[in-house]
Amino acid sequence: GGGAGGRPSRAMLLLQAAPLGQSQLLSAISSFGPVRQFLPVQPLGEGAYLLVYYDLRHAQGAAAGLHGATLCGARIQVAPVDEAVWAAAAGPGGAHFRPGAIAVQAGSPGVCNAEVRRLLARCGDVFDVQGVGLWRAAEYFDSRHAAAAVAALNGAALPGG
């Protein structure tokens, strides 16, 4: 599912026409890949859940497979949760949050994004690397790989440094 500005999102709002049991839903959504979070959204009423996958690819597959589907007689609607929702969840003064994204200090401003991507790929599939200069924003498909990269590469010298 696409979030704000067309950026894919790992998170989506799942709404049901007729509420199903949480275990039935969890079984259905898990068929698309490992689920990071599956929480009821009380303000939206019974049958509304926040669904977050670890991997962008699983989230995209679930959004396509679940939106408009019927599960045990209940029609399912899916809406991506964009970055504005994550920012609101962080609260006033809260940090910008995008699961799977990390900031990387390149060894020198001349290091190209392809080289940064190659280095980061040791920890998992890289979705995107953006930026110029010393700081780059990198995003992994799977948020667990971003955590592994932070643990493995924190303090490591990057090319050009």
CSV table of C-alpha atoms in Angstrom, one decimal:
chain,number,residue,atom,x,y,z
A,1,GLY,CA,0.0,0.0,0.0
A,2,GLY,CA,1.2,3.5,-0.8
A,3,GLY,CA,1.5,6.0,2.0
A,4,ALA,CA,2.0,9.8,1.7
A,5,GLY,CA,3.6,11.0,-1.5
A,6,GLY,CA,3.3,7.5,-3.0
A,7,ARG,CA,5.9,6.0,-0.5
A,8,PRO,CA,5.0,2.5,0.4
A,9,SER,CA,3.9,1.8,3.9
A,10,ARG,CA,4.3,-1.2,6.2
A,11,ALA,CA,1.3,-0.1,8.1
A,12,MET,CA,-2.4,-0.2,7.2
A,13,LEU,CA,-5.8,0.3,8.7
A,14,LEU,CA,-7.9,-2.8,8.4
A,15,LEU,CA,-11.7,-2.4,8.6
A,16,GLN,CA,-14.3,-5.1,8.5
A,17,ALA,CA,-18.0,-4.8,7.6
A,18,ALA,CA,-18.9,-7.5,10.1
A,19,PRO,CA,-16.4,-8.0,12.9
A,20,LEU,CA,-14.5,-11.3,12.9
A,21,GLY,CA,-12.6,-12.9,15.7
A,22,GLN,CA,-9.1,-11.5,16.1
A,23,SER,CA,-7.6,-15.0,15.7
A,24,GLN,CA,-9.4,-15.6,12.4
A,25,LEU,CA,-8.0,-12.3,11.1
A,26,LEU,CA,-4.5,-12.9,12.4
A,27,SER,CA,-4.4,-16.2,10.6
A,28,ALA,CA,-5.5,-14.6,7.3
A,29,ILE,CA,-3.1,-11.7,7.5
A,30,SER,CA,-0.2,-13.8,8.6
A,31,SER,CA,-0.4,-15.7,5.3
A,32,PHE,CA,1.1,-12.7,3.6
A,33,GLY,CA,4.2,-12.6,5.9
A,34,PRO,CA,5.3,-12.0,9.5
A,35,VAL,CA,3.2,-9.4,11.3
A,36,ARG,CA,5.0,-6.8,13.5
A,37,GLN,CA,1.8,-5.4,15.1
A,38,PHE,CA,-1.9,-6.2,15.0
A,39,LEU,CA,-3.8,-3.9,17.4
A,40,PRO,CA,-7.4,-2.9,17.7
A,41,VAL,CA,-8.1,0.8,17.0
A,42,GLN,CA,-10.8,1.5,19.6
A,43,PRO,CA,-11.7,5.1,18.5
A,44,LEU,CA,-12.8,3.6,15.1
A,45,GLY,CA,-15.0,1.0,16.7
A,46,GLU,CA,-15.2,-2.8,16.7
A,47,GLY,CA,-13.5,-4.5,13.7
A,48,ALA,CA,-10.9,-1.8,13.1
A,49,TYR,CA,-7.2,-2.8,13.5
A,50,LEU,CA,-3.8,-1.3,12.9
A,51,LEU,CA,-1.8,-3.9,10.9
A,52,VAL,CA,2.0,-3.5,10.5
A,53,TYR,CA,4.3,-5.9,8.7
A,54,TYR,CA,8.0,-6.1,9.1
A,55,ASP,CA,8.6,-6.1,5.3
A,56,LEU,CA,7.3,-3.6,2.8
A,57,ARG,CA,6.8,-6.4,0.2
A,58,HIS,CA,4.5,-8.3,2.6
A,59,ALA,CA,2.5,-5.2,3.4
A,60,GLN,CA,2.0,-4.5,-0.3
A,61,GLY,CA,0.9,-8.1,-1.0
A,62,ALA,CA,-1.5,-7.9,1.9
A,63,ALA,CA,-3.0,-4.6,0.9
A,64,ALA,CA,-3.6,-5.9,-2.6
A,65,GLY,CA,-4.9,-9.3,-1.4
A,66,LEU,CA,-7.1,-8.1,1.4
A,67,HIS,CA,-8.7,-4.8,0.1
A,68,GLY,CA,-12.2,-5.6,-1.0
A,69,ALA,CA,-11.9,-9.3,-0.1
A,70,THR,CA,-14.5,-11.3,1.8
A,71,LEU,CA,-13.4,-13.3,4.7
A,72,CYS,CA,-15.9,-15.5,6.5
A,73,GLY,CA,-18.7,-13.3,5.1
A,74,ALA,CA,-17.1,-10.1,6.2
A,75,ARG,CA,-15.9,-7.6,3.6
A,76,ILE,CA,-12.4,-6.2,4.3
A,77,GLN,CA,-11.3,-2.7,3.5
A,78,VAL,CA,-7.6,-1.7,3.8
A,79,ALA,CA,-6.2,1.9,3.8
A,80,PRO,CA,-2.4,2.6,4.1
A,81,VAL,CA,-1.2,4.5,7.1
A,82,ASP,CA,1.0,7.3,5.8
A,83,GLU,CA,3.9,9.1,7.5
A,84,ALA,CA,1.6,11.8,8.8
A,85,VAL,CA,-0.1,9.2,11.0
A,86,TRP,CA,3.2,7.9,12.3
A,87,ALA,CA,4.2,11.5,13.1
A,88,ALA,CA,0.9,12.1,15.0
A,89,ALA,CA,1.4,8.9,16.9
A,90,ALA,CA,4.8,10.1,18.1
A,91,GLY,CA,3.0,13.2,19.7
A,92,PRO,CA,4.2,16.8,20.0
A,93,GLY,CA,7.9,17.0,19.6
A,94,GLY,CA,8.1,13.3,18.8
A,95,ALA,CA,10.7,12.0,16.4
A,96,HIS,CA,9.9,11.4,12.8
A,97,PHE,CA,9.4,7.6,12.5
A,98,ARG,CA,9.6,5.3,9.5
A,99,PRO,CA,10.2,1.7,10.3
A,100,GLY,CA,13.1,0.3,8.3
A,101,ALA,CA,14.7,3.6,7.8
A,102,ILE,CA,18.2,4.5,9.1
A,103,ALA,CA,20.5,7.5,8.8
A,104,VAL,CA,24.0,6.7,7.5
A,105,GLN,CA,27.0,8.9,7.6
A,106,ALA,CA,29.0,8.3,4.5
A,107,GLY,CA,32.8,8.3,4.8
A,108,SER,CA,33.0,11.3,2.5
A,109,PRO,CA,30.6,13.5,0.5
A,110,GLY,CA,31.9,11.9,-2.7
A,111,VAL,CA,30.7,8.3,-1.9
A,112,CYS,CA,27.9,7.5,-4.2
A,113,ASN,CA,24.5,6.1,-3.0
A,114,ALA,CA,25.2,2.8,-4.9
A,115,GLU,CA,28.3,2.2,-2.8
A,116,VAL,CA,26.3,3.0,0.4
A,117,ARG,CA,23.6,0.6,-0.8
A,118,ARG,CA,26.2,-2.1,-1.5
A,119,LEU,CA,27.6,-1.8,2.0
A,120,LEU,CA,24.2,-1.9,3.7
A,121,ALA,CA,23.1,-4.9,1.6
A,122,ARG,CA,25.3,-7.0,3.8
A,123,CYS,CA,22.5,-6.8,6.4
A,124,GLY,CA,19.5,-7.3,4.1
A,125,ASP,CA,17.6,-6.1,1.0
A,126,VAL,CA,17.8,-2.3,0.7
A,127,PHE,CA,14.7,-0.6,-0.7
A,128,ASP,CA,16.2,2.9,-1.2
A,129,VAL,CA,19.2,5.2,-0.4
A,130,GLN,CA,18.7,8.9,-0.8
A,131,GLY,CA,20.7,12.0,-0.1
A,132,VAL,CA,24.0,13.7,-1.0
A,133,GLY,CA,26.9,14.8,1.2
A,134,LEU,CA,27.9,13.1,4.4
A,135,TRP,CA,24.4,12.0,5.5
A,136,ARG,CA,22.2,9.5,3.6
A,137,ALA,CA,18.8,8.2,4.4
A,138,ALA,CA,18.5,4.4,3.8
A,139,GLU,CA,15.5,2.2,4.0
A,140,TYR,CA,15.4,-1.6,4.1
A,141,PHE,CA,12.5,-3.6,2.8
A,142,ASP,CA,12.4,-5.4,6.2
A,143,SER,CA,12.6,-3.3,9.3
A,144,ARG,CA,14.4,-6.1,11.2
A,145,HIS,CA,17.3,-5.7,8.7
A,146,ALA,CA,17.5,-2.0,9.5
A,147,ALA,CA,17.9,-2.9,13.2
A,148,ALA,CA,20.6,-5.5,12.2
A,149,ALA,CA,22.4,-2.9,10.2
A,150,VAL,CA,22.5,-0.4,13.1
A,151,ALA,CA,23.9,-3.1,15.4
A,152,ALA,CA,26.5,-4.3,12.8
A,153,LEU,CA,27.6,-1.0,11.3
A,154,ASN,CA,27.3,1.5,14.2
A,155,GLY,CA,30.8,3.0,14.4
A,156,ALA,CA,32.2,1.1,11.4
A,157,ALA,CA,34.3,3.1,8.9
A,158,LEU,CA,32.5,3.5,5.6
A,159,PRO,CA,34.4,3.9,2.3
A,160,GLY,CA,36.0,7.3,1.8
A,161,GLY,CA,36.3,7.8,5.6
